Short mmCIF file of C-alpha atoms and ligand atoms in Angstrom, two decimals:
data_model
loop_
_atom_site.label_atom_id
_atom_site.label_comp_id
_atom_site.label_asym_id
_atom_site.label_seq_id
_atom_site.Cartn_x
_atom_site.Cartn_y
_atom_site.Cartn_z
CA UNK X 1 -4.93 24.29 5.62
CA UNK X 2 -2.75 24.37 8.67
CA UNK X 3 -1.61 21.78 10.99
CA UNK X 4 1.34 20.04 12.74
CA UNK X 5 3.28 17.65 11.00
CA UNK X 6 6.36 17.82 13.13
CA UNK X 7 9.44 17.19 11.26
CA UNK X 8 7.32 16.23 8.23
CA UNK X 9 9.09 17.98 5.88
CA UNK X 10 12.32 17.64 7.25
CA UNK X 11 13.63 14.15 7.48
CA UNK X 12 15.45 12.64 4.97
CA UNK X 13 13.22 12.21 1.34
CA UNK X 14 14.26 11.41 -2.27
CA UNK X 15 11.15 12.49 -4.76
CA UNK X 16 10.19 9.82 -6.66
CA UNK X 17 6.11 9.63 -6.98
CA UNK X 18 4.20 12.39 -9.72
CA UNK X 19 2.28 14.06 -7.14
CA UNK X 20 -0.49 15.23 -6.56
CA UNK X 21 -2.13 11.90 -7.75
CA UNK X 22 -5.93 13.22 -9.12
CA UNK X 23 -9.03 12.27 -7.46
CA UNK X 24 -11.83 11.24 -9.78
CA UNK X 25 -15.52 11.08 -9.43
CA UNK X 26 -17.36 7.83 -10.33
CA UNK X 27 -20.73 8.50 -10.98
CA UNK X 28 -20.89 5.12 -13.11
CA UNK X 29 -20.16 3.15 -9.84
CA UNK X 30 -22.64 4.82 -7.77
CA UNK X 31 -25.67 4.76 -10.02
CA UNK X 32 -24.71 1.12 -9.99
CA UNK X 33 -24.56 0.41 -6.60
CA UNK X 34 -28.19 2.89 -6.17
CA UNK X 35 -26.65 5.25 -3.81
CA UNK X 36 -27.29 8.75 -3.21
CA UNK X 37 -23.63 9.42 -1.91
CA UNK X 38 -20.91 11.37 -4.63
CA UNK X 39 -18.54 8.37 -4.85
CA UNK X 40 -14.56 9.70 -5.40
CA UNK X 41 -11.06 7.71 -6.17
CA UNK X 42 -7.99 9.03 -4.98
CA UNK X 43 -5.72 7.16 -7.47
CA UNK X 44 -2.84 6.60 -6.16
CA UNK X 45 -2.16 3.83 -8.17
CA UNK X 46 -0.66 6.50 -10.71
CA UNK X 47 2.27 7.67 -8.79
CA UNK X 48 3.96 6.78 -12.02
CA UNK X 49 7.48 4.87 -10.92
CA UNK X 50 7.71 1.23 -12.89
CA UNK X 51 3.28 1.16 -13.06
CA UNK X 52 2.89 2.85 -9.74
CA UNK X 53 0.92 2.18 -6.42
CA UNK X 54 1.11 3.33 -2.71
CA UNK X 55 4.92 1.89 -1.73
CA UNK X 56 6.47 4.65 -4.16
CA UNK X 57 5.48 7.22 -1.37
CA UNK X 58 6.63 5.27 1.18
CA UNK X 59 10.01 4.55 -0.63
CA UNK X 60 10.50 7.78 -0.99
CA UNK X 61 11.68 7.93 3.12
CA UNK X 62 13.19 4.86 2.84
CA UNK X 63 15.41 5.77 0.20
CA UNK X 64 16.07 9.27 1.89
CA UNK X 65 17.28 7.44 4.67
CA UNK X 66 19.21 4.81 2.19
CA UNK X 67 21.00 8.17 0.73
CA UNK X 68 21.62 9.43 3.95
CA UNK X 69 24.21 6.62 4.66
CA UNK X 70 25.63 6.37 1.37
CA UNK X 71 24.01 3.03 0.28
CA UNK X 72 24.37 1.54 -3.08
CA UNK X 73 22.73 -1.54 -3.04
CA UNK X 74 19.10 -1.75 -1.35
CA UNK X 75 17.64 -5.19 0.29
CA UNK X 76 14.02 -5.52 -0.05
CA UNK X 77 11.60 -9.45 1.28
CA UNK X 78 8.17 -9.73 0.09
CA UNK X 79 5.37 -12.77 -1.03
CA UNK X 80 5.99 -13.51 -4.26
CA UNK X 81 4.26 -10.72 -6.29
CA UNK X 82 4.70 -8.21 -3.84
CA UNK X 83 3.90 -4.27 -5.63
CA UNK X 84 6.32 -3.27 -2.44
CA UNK X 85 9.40 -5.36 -4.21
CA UNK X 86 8.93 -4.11 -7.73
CA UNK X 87 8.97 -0.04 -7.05
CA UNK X 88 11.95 -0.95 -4.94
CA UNK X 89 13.49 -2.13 -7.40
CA UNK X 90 12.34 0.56 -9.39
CA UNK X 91 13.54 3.11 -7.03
CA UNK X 92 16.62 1.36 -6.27
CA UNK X 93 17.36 2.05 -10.67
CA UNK X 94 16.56 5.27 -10.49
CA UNK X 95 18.51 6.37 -7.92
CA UNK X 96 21.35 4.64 -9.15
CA UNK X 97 21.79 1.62 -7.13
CA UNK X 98 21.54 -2.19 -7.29
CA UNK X 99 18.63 -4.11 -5.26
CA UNK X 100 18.62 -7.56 -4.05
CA UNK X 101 15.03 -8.69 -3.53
CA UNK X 102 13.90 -12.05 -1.67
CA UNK X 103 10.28 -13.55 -2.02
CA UNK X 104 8.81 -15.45 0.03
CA UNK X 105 6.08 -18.01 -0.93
CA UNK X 106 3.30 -16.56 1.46
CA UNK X 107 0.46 -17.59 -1.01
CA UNK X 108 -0.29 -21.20 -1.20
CA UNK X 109 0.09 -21.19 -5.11
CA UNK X 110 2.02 -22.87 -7.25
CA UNK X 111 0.96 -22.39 -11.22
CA UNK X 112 3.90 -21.06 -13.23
CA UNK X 113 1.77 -17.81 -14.21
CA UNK X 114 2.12 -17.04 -10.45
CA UNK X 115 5.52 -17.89 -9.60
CA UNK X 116 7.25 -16.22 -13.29
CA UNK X 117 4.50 -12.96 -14.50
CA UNK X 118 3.32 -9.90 -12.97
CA UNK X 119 5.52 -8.64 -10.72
CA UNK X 120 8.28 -11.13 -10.78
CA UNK X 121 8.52 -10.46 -14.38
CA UNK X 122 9.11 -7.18 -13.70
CA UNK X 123 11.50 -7.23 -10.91
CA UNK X 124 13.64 -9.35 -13.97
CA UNK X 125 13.34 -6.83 -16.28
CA UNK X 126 14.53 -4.30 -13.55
CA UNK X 127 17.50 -6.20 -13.16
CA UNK X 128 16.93 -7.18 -9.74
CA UNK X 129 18.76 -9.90 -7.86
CA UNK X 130 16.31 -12.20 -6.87
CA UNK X 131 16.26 -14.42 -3.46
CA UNK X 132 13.51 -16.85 -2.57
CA UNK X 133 12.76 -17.67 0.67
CA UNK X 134 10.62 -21.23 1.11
CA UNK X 135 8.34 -19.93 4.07
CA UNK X 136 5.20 -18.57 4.03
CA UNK X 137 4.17 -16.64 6.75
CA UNK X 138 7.77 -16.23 9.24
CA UNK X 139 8.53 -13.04 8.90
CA UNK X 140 10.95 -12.78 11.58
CA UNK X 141 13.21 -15.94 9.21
CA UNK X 142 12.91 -13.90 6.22
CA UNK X 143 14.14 -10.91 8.32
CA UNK X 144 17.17 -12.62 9.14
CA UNK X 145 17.52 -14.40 5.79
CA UNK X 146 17.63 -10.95 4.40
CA UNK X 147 20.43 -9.87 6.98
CA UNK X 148 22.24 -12.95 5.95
CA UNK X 149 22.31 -11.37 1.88
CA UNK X 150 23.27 -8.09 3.48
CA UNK X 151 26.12 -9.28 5.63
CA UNK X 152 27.46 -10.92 2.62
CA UNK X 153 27.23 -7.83 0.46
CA UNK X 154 29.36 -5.75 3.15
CA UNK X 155 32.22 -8.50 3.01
CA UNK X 156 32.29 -8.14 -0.77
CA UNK X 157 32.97 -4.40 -0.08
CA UNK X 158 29.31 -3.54 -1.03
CA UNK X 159 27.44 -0.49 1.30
CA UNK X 160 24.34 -2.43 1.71
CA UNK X 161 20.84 -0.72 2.65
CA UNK X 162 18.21 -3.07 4.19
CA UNK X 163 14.45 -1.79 4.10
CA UNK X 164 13.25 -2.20 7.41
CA UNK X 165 9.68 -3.58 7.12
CA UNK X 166 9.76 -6.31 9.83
CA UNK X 167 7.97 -5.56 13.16
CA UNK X 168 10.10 -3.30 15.91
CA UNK X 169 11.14 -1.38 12.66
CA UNK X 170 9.73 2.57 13.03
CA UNK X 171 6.88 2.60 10.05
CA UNK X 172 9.30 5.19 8.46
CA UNK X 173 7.15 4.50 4.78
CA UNK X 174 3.89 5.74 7.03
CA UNK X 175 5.26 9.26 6.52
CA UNK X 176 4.62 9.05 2.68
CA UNK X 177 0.81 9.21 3.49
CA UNK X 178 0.77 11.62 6.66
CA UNK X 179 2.22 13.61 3.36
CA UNK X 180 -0.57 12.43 1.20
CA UNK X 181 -3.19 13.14 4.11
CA UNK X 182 -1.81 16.67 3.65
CA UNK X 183 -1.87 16.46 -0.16
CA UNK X 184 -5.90 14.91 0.26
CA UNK X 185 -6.54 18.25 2.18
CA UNK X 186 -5.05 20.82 -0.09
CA UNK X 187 -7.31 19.22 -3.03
CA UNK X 188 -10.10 18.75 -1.01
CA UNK X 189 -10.05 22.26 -0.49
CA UNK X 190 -9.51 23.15 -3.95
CA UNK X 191 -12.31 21.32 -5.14
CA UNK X 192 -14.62 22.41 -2.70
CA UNK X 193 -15.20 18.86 -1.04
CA UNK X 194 -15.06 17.95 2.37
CA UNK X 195 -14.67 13.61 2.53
CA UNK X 196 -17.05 12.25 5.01
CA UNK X 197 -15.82 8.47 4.58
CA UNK X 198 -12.08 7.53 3.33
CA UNK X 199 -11.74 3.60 2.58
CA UNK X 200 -8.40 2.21 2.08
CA UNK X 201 -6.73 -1.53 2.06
CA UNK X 202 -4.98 -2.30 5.38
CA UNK X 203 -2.00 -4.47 4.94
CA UNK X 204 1.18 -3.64 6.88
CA UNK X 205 -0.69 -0.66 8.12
CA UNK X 206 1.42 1.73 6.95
CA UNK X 207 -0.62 3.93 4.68
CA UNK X 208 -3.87 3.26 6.79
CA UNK X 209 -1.87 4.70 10.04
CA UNK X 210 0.01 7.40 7.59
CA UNK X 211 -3.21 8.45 6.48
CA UNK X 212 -5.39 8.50 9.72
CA UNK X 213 -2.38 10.49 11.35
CA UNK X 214 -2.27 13.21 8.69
CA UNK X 215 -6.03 13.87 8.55
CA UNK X 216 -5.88 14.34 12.09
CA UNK X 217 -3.34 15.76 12.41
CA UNK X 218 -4.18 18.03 9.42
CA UNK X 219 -7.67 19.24 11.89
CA UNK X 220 -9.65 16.93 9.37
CA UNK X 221 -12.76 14.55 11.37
CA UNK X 222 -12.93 12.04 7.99
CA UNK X 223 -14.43 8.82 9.39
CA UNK X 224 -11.49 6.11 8.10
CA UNK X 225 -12.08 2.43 7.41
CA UNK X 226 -9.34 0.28 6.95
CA UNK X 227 -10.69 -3.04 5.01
CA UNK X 228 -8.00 -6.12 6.71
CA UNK X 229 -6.43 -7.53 3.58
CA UNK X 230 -3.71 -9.55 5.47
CA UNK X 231 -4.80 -10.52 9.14
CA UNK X 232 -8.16 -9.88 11.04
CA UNK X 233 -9.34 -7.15 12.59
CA UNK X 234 -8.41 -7.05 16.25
CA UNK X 235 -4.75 -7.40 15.45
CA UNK X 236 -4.64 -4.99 13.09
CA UNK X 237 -6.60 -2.71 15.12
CA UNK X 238 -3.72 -3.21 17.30
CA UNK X 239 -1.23 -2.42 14.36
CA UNK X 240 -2.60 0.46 13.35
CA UNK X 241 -2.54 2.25 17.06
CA UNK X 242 1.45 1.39 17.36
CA UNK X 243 2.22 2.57 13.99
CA UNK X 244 0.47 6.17 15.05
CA UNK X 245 2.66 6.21 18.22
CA UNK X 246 5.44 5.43 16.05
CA UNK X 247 4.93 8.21 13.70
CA UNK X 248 4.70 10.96 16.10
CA UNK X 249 7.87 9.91 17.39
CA UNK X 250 9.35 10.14 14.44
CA UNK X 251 7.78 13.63 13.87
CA UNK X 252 8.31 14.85 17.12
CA UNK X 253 4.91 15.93 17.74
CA UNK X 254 1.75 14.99 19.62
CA UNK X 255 -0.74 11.35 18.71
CA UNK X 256 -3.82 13.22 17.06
CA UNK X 257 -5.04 10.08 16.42
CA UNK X 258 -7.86 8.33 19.21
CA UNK X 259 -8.61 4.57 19.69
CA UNK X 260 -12.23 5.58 18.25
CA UNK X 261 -10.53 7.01 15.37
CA UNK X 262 -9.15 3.90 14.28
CA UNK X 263 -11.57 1.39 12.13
CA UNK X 264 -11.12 -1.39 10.72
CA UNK X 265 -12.90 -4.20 9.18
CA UNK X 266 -12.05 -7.84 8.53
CA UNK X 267 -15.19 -8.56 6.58
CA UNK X 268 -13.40 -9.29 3.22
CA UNK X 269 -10.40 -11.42 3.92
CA UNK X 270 -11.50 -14.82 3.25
CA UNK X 271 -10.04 -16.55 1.71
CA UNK X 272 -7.28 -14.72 3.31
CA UNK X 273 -3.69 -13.27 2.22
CA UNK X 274 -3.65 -12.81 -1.53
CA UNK X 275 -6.79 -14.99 -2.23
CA UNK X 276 -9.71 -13.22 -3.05
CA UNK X 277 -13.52 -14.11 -1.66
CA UNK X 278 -16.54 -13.42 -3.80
CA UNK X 279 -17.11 -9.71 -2.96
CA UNK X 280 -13.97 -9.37 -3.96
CA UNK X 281 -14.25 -10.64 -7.60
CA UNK X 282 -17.57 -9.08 -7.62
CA UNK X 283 -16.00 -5.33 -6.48
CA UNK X 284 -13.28 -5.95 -9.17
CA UNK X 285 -15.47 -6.55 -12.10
CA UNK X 286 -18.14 -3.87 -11.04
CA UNK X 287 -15.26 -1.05 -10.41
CA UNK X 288 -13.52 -2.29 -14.28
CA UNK X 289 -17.11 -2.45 -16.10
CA UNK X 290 -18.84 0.91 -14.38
CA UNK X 291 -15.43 3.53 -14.66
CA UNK X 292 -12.42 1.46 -16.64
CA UNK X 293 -10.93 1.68 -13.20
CA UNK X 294 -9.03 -1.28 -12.71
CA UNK X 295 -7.97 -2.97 -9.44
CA UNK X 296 -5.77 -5.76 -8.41
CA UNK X 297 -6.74 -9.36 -6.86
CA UNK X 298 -4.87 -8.64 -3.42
CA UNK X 299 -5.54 -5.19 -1.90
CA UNK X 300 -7.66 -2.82 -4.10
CA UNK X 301 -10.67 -5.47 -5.03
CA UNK X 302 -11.35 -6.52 -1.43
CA UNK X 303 -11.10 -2.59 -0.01
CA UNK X 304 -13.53 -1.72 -3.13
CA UNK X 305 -15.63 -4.26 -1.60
CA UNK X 306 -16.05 -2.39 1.79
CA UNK X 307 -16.45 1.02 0.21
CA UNK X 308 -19.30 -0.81 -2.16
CA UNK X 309 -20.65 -1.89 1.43
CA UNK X 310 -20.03 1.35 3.05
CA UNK X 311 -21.72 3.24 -0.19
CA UNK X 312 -24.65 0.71 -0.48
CA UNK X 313 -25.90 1.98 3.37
CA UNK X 314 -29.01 4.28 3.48
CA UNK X 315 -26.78 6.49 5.89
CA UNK X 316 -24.05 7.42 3.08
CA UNK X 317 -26.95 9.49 1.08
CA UNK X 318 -25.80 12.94 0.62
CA UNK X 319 -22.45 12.76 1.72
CA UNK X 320 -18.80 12.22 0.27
CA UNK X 321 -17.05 8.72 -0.41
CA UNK X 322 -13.48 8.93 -1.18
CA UNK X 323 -11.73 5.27 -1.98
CA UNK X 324 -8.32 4.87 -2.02
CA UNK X 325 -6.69 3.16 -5.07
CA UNK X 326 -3.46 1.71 -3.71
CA UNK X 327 -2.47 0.30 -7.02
CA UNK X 328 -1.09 -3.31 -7.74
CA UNK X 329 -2.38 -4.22 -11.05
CA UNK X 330 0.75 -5.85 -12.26
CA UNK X 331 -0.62 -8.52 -10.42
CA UNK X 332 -3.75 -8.94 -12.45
CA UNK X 333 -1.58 -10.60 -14.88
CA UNK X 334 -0.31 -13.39 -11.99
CA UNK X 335 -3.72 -14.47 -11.11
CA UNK X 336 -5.00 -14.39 -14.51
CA UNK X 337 -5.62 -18.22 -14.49
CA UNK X 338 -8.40 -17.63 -11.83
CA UNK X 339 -9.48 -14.34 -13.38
CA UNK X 340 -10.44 -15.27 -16.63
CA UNK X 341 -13.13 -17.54 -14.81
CA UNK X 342 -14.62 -14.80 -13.62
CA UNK X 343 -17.84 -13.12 -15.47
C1 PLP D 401 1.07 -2.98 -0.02
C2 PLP D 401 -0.22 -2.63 -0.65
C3 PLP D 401 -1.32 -2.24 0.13
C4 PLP D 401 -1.28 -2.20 1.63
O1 PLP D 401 -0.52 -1.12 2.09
P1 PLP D 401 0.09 -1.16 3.57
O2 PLP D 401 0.76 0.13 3.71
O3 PLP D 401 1.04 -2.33 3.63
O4 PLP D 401 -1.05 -1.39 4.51
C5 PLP D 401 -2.49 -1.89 -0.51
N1 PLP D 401 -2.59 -1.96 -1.86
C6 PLP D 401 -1.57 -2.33 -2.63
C7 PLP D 401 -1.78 -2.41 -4.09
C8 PLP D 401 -0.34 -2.68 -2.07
O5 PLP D 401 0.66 -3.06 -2.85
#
């Protein structure tokens, strides 16, 4: 496979995800769901830093750019049990440095199982510093907040590294899957498959616009749904077209991606943010009980719900289904006061 990734391969990158992650057929999951499409899972959720998931590709340009300017302690705001925190902090460990992380209480929960396991539990045991931050959904305060920590770091002599995640930031993390795109291919190819449907959680965008880009970009017409896990559709339509702009100007090359290229659905987020509906708990049992393949409350169970939807229709019969597991489990263990309702 050919193609034009611009300066893909040559801005600044620290390796830190066990790539490439395998795809896996699950023929379990689509006998169950009585569809005559080959179902496939891209499992990204074994990129194999501190349990994994889709951030540790996108760190890996954020902490290029971190070692570029001679950081040593990264700054990192998230909700509460935020998989983007914990393989920061990860990352920041590995690489030798010290991470300050802030959370922000963007989930209206308050049971102790919440607020103290999962994640959190693990950003203690990777000897984060941890920050909260009281407001929900400001993420423009939690920006500055962060700035605040950072500022205070420099005047204690410290050679702070913020990770720029806040809107007017370039989606520098989206490169990490125009490189998996790339990675998809090559395997693809391998394997002898050619993926008619990709499904994948859209949250901040990144991955969905990473990914999109580097099909496209990598001559490959894969039809891409982004399931909305974090605000409706039209908006993150909206997203999802400015992060694409944003990568080729950071690669230096032409937009491959089209407005009719970019899909999205906001059929699964009620509840909303971090909350999950009843396709959702229905997608994570079925996905668990049919392959062992577990997914996590926030992301993974609500896109698993669209593919379900997308494998279900008549017109998928005969053709090639590839989900996207974007990892997150950690957080099963947060939520598992509503979970172990479930049956
Ligand atoms: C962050 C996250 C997503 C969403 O990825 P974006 O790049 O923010 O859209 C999906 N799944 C999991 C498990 C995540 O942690």
């Amino acid at each position: 496979m050919s193609g034009s990734f611009g300066a893909l391969d040559t801005l600044p990158r620290v390796d830190l995800a066990h790539v490439p992650t395998p795809i896996e057929r699950m023929p379990n999951l689509a006998a169950a769901l009585d569809c005559a499409a080959e179902l496939y899972v891209k499992r990204d959720d074994c990129t194999g830093l501190a349990f994994g998931g889709n951030k540790t590709r996108q760190l890996e340009y954020y902490f290029g750019e971190a070692a570029r300017l001679g950081a040593d302690v990264a700054l990192i705001t998230g909700a509460v049990q935020s998989n983007f925190v914990r393989q920061a902090a990860a990352a920041a460990r590995k690489l030798g440095m010290d991470c300050h992380v802030q959370l922000e209480s963007r989930v209206p929960r308050n049971d102790a199982t919440y607020e103290t396991s999962g994640n959190v539990l693990l950003d203690y045991l990777l000897g984060a510093t941890v920050h909260t931050y009281p407001e929900g959904e400001d993420e423009a305060g939690a920006d500055r907040q962060l700035q605040v920590l950072a500022e205070e770091l420099r005047r204690s002599g410290r050679r702070p590294y913020v990770i720029p995640l806040g809107p007017g930031h370039p989606p520098l993390g989206a490169l990490g899957y125009v490189r998996m795109a790339r990675e998809l291919l090559q395997q693809a190819e391998g394997m002898g498959i050619s993926f008619d449907e990709i499904v994948v959680a859209s949250g901040s965008g990144a991955t969905h616009a990473g990914l999109l880009f580097g099909l496209r970009a990598g001559g490959s017409t894969a039809h891409v749904t982004g399931v909305c896990v974090r605000r409706e559709a039209a908006a993150q339509a909206d997203r999802i077209a400015h992060h694409c702009d944003a990568i080729a100007t950071l690669l230096g090359c032409r937009n491959p991606v089209t407005a009719d290229d970019i899909v999205v659905t906001g059929h699964f987020l009620a509840p909303g943010y971090g909350r999950m509906g009843a396709d959702a708990e229905h997608a994570l049992l079925l996905a668990a009980r049919t392959e062992g393949l577990l997914l996590d409350p926030v992301y993974t169970a609500k896109a698993m719900a669209g593919f379900a939807e997308l494998a279900r229709n008549e017109t998928a019969a005969g053709r090639s289904l590839l989900f996207v597991h974007t990892g997150g489990q950690p957080a099963l263990f947060a939520y598992q006061s509503d979970l172990e309702q479930l049956r």
